[in-house]
Tab-separated table of C-alpha atoms in Angstrom:
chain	number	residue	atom	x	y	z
A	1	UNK	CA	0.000	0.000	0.000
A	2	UNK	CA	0.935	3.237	-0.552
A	3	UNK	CA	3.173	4.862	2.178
A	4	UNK	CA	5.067	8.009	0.224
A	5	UNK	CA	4.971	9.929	-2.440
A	6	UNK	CA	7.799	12.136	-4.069
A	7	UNK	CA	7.046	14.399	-7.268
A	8	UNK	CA	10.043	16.399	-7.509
A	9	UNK	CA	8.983	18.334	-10.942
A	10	UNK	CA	5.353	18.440	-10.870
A	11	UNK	CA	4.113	22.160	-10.701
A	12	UNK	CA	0.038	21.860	-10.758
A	13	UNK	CA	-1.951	19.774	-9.191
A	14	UNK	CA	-5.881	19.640	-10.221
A	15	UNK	CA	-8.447	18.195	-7.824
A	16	UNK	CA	-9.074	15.260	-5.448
A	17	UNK	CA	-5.680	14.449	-5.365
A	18	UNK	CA	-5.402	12.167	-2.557
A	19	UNK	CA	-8.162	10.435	-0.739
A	20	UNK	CA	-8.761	7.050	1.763
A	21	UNK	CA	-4.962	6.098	1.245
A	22	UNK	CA	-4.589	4.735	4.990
A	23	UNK	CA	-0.608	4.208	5.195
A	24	UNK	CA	0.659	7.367	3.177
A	25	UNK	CA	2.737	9.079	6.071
A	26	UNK	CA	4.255	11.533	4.013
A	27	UNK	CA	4.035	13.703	0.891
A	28	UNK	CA	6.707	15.789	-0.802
A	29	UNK	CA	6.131	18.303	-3.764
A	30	UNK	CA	8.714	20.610	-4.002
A	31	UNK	CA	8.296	22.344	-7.524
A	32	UNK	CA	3.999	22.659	-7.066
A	33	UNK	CA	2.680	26.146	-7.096
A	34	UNK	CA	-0.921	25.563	-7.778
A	35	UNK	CA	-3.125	22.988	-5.989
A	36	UNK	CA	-6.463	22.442	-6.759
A	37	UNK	CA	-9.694	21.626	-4.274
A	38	UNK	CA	-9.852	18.747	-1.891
A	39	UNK	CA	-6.049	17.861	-2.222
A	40	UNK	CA	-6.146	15.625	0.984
A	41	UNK	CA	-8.751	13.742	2.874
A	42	UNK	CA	-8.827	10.892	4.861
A	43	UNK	CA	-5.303	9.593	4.744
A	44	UNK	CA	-5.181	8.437	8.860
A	45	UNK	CA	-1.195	8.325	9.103
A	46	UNK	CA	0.256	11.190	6.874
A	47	UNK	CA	2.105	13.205	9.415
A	48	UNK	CA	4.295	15.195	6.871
A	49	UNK	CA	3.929	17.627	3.987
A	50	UNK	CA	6.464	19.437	2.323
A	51	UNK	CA	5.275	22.435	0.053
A	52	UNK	CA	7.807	24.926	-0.429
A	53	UNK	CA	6.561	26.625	-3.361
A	54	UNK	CA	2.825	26.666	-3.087
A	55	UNK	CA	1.325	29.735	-4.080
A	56	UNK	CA	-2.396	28.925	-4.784
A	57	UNK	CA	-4.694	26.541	-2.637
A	58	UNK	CA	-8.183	25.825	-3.974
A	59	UNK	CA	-11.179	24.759	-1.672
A	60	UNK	CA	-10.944	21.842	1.080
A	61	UNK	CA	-6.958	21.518	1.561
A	62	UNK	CA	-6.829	19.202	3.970
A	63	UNK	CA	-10.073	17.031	5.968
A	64	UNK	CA	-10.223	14.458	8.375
A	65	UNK	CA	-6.068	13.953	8.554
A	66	UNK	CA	-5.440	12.562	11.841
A	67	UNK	CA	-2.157	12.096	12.373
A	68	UNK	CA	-0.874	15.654	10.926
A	69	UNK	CA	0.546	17.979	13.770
A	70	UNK	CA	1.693	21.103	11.691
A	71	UNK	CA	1.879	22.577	8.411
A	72	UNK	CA	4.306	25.081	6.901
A	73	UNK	CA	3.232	26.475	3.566
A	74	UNK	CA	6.223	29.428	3.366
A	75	UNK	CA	5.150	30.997	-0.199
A	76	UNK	CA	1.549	30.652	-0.233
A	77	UNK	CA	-0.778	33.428	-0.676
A	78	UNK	CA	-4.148	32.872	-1.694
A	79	UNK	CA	-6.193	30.523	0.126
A	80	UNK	CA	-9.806	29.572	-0.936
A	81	UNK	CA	-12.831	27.951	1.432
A	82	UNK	CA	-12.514	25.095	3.879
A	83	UNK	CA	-8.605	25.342	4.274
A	84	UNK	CA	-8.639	22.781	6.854
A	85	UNK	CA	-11.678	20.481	9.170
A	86	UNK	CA	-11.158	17.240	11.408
A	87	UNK	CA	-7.469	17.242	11.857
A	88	UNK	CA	-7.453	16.698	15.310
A	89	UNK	CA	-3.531	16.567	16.086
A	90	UNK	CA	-2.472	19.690	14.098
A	91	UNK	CA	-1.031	22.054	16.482
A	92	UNK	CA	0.531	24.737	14.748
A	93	UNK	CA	0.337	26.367	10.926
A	94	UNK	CA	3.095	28.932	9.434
A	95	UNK	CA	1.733	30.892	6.773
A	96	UNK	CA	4.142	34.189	6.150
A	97	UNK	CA	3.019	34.880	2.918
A	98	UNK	CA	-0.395	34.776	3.199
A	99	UNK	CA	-2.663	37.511	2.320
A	100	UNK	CA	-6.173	36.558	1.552
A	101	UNK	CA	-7.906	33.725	3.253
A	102	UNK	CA	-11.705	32.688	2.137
A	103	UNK	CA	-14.287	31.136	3.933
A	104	UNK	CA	-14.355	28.818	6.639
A	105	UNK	CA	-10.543	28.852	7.246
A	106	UNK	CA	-10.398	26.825	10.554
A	107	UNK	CA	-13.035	24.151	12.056
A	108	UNK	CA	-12.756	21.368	14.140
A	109	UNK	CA	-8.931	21.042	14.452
A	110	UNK	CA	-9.426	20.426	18.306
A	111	UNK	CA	-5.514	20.032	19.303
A	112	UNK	CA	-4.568	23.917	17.449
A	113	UNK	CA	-2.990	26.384	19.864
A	114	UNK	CA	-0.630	28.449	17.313
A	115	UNK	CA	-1.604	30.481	14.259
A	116	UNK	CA	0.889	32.811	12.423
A	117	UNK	CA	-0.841	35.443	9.815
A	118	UNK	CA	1.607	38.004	9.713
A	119	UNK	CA	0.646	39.062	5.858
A	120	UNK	CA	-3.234	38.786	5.939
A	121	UNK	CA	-5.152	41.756	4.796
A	122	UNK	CA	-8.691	40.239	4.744
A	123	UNK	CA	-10.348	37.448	5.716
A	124	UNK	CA	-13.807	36.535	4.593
A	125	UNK	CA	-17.069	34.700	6.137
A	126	UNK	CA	-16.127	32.110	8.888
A	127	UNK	CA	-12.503	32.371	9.935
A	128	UNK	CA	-12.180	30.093	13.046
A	129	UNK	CA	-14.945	27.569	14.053
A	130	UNK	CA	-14.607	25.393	17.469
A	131	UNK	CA	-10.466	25.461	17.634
A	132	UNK	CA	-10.293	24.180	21.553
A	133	UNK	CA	-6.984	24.911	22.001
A	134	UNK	CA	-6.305	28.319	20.510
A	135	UNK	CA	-5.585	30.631	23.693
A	136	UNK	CA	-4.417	34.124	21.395
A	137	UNK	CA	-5.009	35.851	17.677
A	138	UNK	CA	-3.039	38.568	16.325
A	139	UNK	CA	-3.674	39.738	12.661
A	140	UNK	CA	-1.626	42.786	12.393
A	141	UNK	CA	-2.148	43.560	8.746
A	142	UNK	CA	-5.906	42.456	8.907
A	143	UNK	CA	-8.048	45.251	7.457
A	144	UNK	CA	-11.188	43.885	6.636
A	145	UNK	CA	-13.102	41.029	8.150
A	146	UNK	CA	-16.275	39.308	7.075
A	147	UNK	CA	-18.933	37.111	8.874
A	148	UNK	CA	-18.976	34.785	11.813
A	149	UNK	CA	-15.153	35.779	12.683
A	150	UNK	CA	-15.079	33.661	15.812
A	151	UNK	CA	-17.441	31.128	16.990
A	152	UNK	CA	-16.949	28.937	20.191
A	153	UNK	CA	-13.091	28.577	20.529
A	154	UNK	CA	-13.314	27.774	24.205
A	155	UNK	CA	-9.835	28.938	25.588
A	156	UNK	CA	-9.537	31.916	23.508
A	157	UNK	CA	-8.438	34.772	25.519
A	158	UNK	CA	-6.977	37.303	23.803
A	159	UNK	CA	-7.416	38.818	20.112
A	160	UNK	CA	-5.061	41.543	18.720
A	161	UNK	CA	-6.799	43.310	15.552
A	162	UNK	CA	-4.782	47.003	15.314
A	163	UNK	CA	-5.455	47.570	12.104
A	164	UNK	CA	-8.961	46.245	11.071
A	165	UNK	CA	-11.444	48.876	9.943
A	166	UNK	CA	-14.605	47.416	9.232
A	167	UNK	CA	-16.186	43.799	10.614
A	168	UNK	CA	-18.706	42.150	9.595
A	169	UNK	CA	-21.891	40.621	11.178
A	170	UNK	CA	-21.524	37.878	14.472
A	171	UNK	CA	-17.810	38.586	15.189
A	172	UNK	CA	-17.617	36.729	18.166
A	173	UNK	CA	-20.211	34.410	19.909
A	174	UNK	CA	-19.990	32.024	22.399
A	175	UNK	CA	-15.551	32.730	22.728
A	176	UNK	CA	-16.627	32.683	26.862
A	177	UNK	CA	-13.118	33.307	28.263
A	178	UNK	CA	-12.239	36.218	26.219
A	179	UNK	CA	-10.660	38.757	28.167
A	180	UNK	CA	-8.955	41.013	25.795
A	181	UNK	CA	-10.399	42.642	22.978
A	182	UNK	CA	-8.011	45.557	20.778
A	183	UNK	CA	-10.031	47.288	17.617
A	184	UNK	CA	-7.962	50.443	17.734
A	185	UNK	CA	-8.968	51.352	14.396
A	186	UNK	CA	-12.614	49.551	14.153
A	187	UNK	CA	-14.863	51.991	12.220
A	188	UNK	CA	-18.004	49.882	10.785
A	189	UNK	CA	-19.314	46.595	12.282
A	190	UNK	CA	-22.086	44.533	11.583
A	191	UNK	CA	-25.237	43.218	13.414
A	192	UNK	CA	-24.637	40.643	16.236
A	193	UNK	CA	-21.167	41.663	17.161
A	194	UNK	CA	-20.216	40.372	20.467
A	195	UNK	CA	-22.263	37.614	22.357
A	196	UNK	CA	-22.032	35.380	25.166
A	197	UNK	CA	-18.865	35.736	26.116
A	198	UNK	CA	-18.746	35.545	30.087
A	199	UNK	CA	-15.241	37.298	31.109
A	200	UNK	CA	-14.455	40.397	29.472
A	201	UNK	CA	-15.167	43.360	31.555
A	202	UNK	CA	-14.101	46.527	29.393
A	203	UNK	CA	-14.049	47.393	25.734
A	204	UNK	CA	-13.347	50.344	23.908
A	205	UNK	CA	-13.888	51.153	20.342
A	206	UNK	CA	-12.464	54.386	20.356
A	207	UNK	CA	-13.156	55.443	16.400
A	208	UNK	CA	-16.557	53.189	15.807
A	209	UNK	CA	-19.074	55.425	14.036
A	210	UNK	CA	-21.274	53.157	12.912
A	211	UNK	CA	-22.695	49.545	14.494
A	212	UNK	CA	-25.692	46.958	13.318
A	213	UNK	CA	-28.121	45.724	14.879
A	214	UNK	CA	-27.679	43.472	18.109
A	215	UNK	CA	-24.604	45.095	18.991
A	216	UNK	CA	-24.220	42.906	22.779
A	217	UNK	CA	-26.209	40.678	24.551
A	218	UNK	CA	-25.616	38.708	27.473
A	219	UNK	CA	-22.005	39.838	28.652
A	220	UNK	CA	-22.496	39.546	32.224
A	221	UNK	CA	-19.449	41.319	33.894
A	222	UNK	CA	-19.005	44.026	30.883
A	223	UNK	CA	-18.563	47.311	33.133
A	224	UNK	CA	-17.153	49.546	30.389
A	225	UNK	CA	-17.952	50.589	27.124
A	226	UNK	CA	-16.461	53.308	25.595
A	227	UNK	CA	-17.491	54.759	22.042
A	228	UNK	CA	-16.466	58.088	21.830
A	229	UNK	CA	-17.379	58.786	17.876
A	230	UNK	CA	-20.252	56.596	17.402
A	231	UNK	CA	-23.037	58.222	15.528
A	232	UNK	CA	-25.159	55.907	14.597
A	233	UNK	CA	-27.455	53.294	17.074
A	234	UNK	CA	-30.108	50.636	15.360
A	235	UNK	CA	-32.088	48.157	16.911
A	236	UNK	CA	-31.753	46.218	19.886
A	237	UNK	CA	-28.091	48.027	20.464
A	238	UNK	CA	-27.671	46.254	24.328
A	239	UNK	CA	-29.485	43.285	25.418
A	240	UNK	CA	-28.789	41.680	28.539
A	241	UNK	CA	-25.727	43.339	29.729
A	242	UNK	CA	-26.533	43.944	33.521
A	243	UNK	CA	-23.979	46.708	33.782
A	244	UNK	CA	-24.287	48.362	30.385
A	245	UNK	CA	-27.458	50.409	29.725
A	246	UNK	CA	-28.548	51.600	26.553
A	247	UNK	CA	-29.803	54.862	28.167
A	248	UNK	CA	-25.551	55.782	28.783
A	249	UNK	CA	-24.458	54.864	25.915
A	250	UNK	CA	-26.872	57.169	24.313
A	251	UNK	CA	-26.214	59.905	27.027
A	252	UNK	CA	-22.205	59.701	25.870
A	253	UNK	CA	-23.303	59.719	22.427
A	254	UNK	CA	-25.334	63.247	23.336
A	255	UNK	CA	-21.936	64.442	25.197
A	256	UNK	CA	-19.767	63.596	21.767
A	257	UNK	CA	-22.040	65.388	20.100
A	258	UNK	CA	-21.532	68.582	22.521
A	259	UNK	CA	-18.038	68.318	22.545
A	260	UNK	CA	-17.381	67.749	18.861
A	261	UNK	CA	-19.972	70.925	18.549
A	262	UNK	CA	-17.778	72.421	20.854
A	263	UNK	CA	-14.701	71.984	18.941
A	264	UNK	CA	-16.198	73.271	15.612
A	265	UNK	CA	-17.328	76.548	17.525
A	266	UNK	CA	-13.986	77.261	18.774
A	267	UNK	CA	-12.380	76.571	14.968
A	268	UNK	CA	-14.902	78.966	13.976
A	269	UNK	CA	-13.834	81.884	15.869
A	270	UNK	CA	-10.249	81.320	15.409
């Protein structure tokens, strides 16, 4: 049965390369640039894969590998949907060059506690799904971000996102041990933003203008909430959040308004 495989001058590979091949341990392709959809599924002991020069990934990279514990992919930088599901040993994945990722990047790979994403300027609808391990995100480049960012990573406690500008709708839901939240440059986010997340305490969205509908609900020890340019409120802003009150976030709102007035009066009579 088939236990390697070595293709040292193939360049593109189309789809459903390899599937249900139960000894393959490892895989080696150094000249590929282009891979195709579902390149690996279901191959129980492959435990290394050596892409150097992958620059394109189509949908469904790898599913259901068990025995993988991290993947390198040093040149890639598109990724399409479903980059990886099911592999419950992989631990760690490198990608440097990275700078679009589609939809549902991340689900189900139970054992993953390190993510590097040091080139990514947007990521689109579903980004991490039920990752039990992952502790800490930072996207540093990360401008724009689309639906259903984060969705019940259960030790996640701390998300760096200093450049991101606009978010889309249900950014994070159910992540219950967040306790660190930075959107220094948030300006637009969608409906159903923040959700059931049990630890966080203070957040501040210091150049938000405008926010969807269902901003929070049920963030029981959120204290502070600080957003000093928002301008625009719609429906059912704060639900549930015993220490947040609509009625102050729309009485800071009033006192922006005063002071920006404020500001525009004294520019006048300069």
């Amino acid at each position: 049965s088939l236990k390697k495989i070595n293709l040292p001058q193939v360049q593109t590979i189309g789809h459903f390369f390899l599937g249900n091949n139960e000894q393959l341990s490892s895989i080696s392709l150094p000249q590929v640039q282009t891979i195709g959809h579902y390149f690996l599924r279901y191959n129980k002991q492959l435990s290394s894969i050596s892409l150097p020069k992958v620059r394109t990934i189509g949908n469904h990279f790898l599913h259901c590998n068990e025995k993988l514990t991290s993947i390198s992919l040093p040149e890639v930088e598109t990724i399409e949907s479903d980059f990886l599901s099911g592999n419950e040993q992989l631990n760690s994945i490198s990608l440097p060059q990275a700078q679009i990722i589609g939809d549902y990047f991340l689900q189900y790979n139970t054992q993953l506690s390190i993510i590097s994403l040091p080139q990514v300027e947007t990521i689109k609808d579903s980004f991490l799904y039920v990752n039990k391990q992952l502790s800490s995100i930072s996207l540093p480049k990360v401008r724009t971000i689309g639906n259903s960012f984060l969705y019940l990573n259960k030790k996640l406690t701390s998300i760096s996102l200093p450049n991101v500008e606009i978010i889309g709708n249900s950014f994070l839901l159910n992540n219950e041990l967040v306790t660190s939240l930075s959107l220094p440059n948030v300006k637009k986010i969608g409906s159903n933003f923040f959700h059931f997340n049990k630890l966080l305490t203070l957040l501040s969205l210091p150049n938000v203008i405008e926010i969807g509908d269902s901003f929070m609900y049920n963030n029981k020890v959120l204290t502070l909430l600080s957003l000093p340019n928002l301008k625009k409120v719609s429906y059912f802003f704060l639900e549930s959040n015993p220490f947040i009150t609509r009625e102050k976030i729309l009485e800071e709102i009033r006192k922006n308004e005063e002071v920006n007035n404020q500001k525009i009066n004294n520019i006048i009579k300069k």
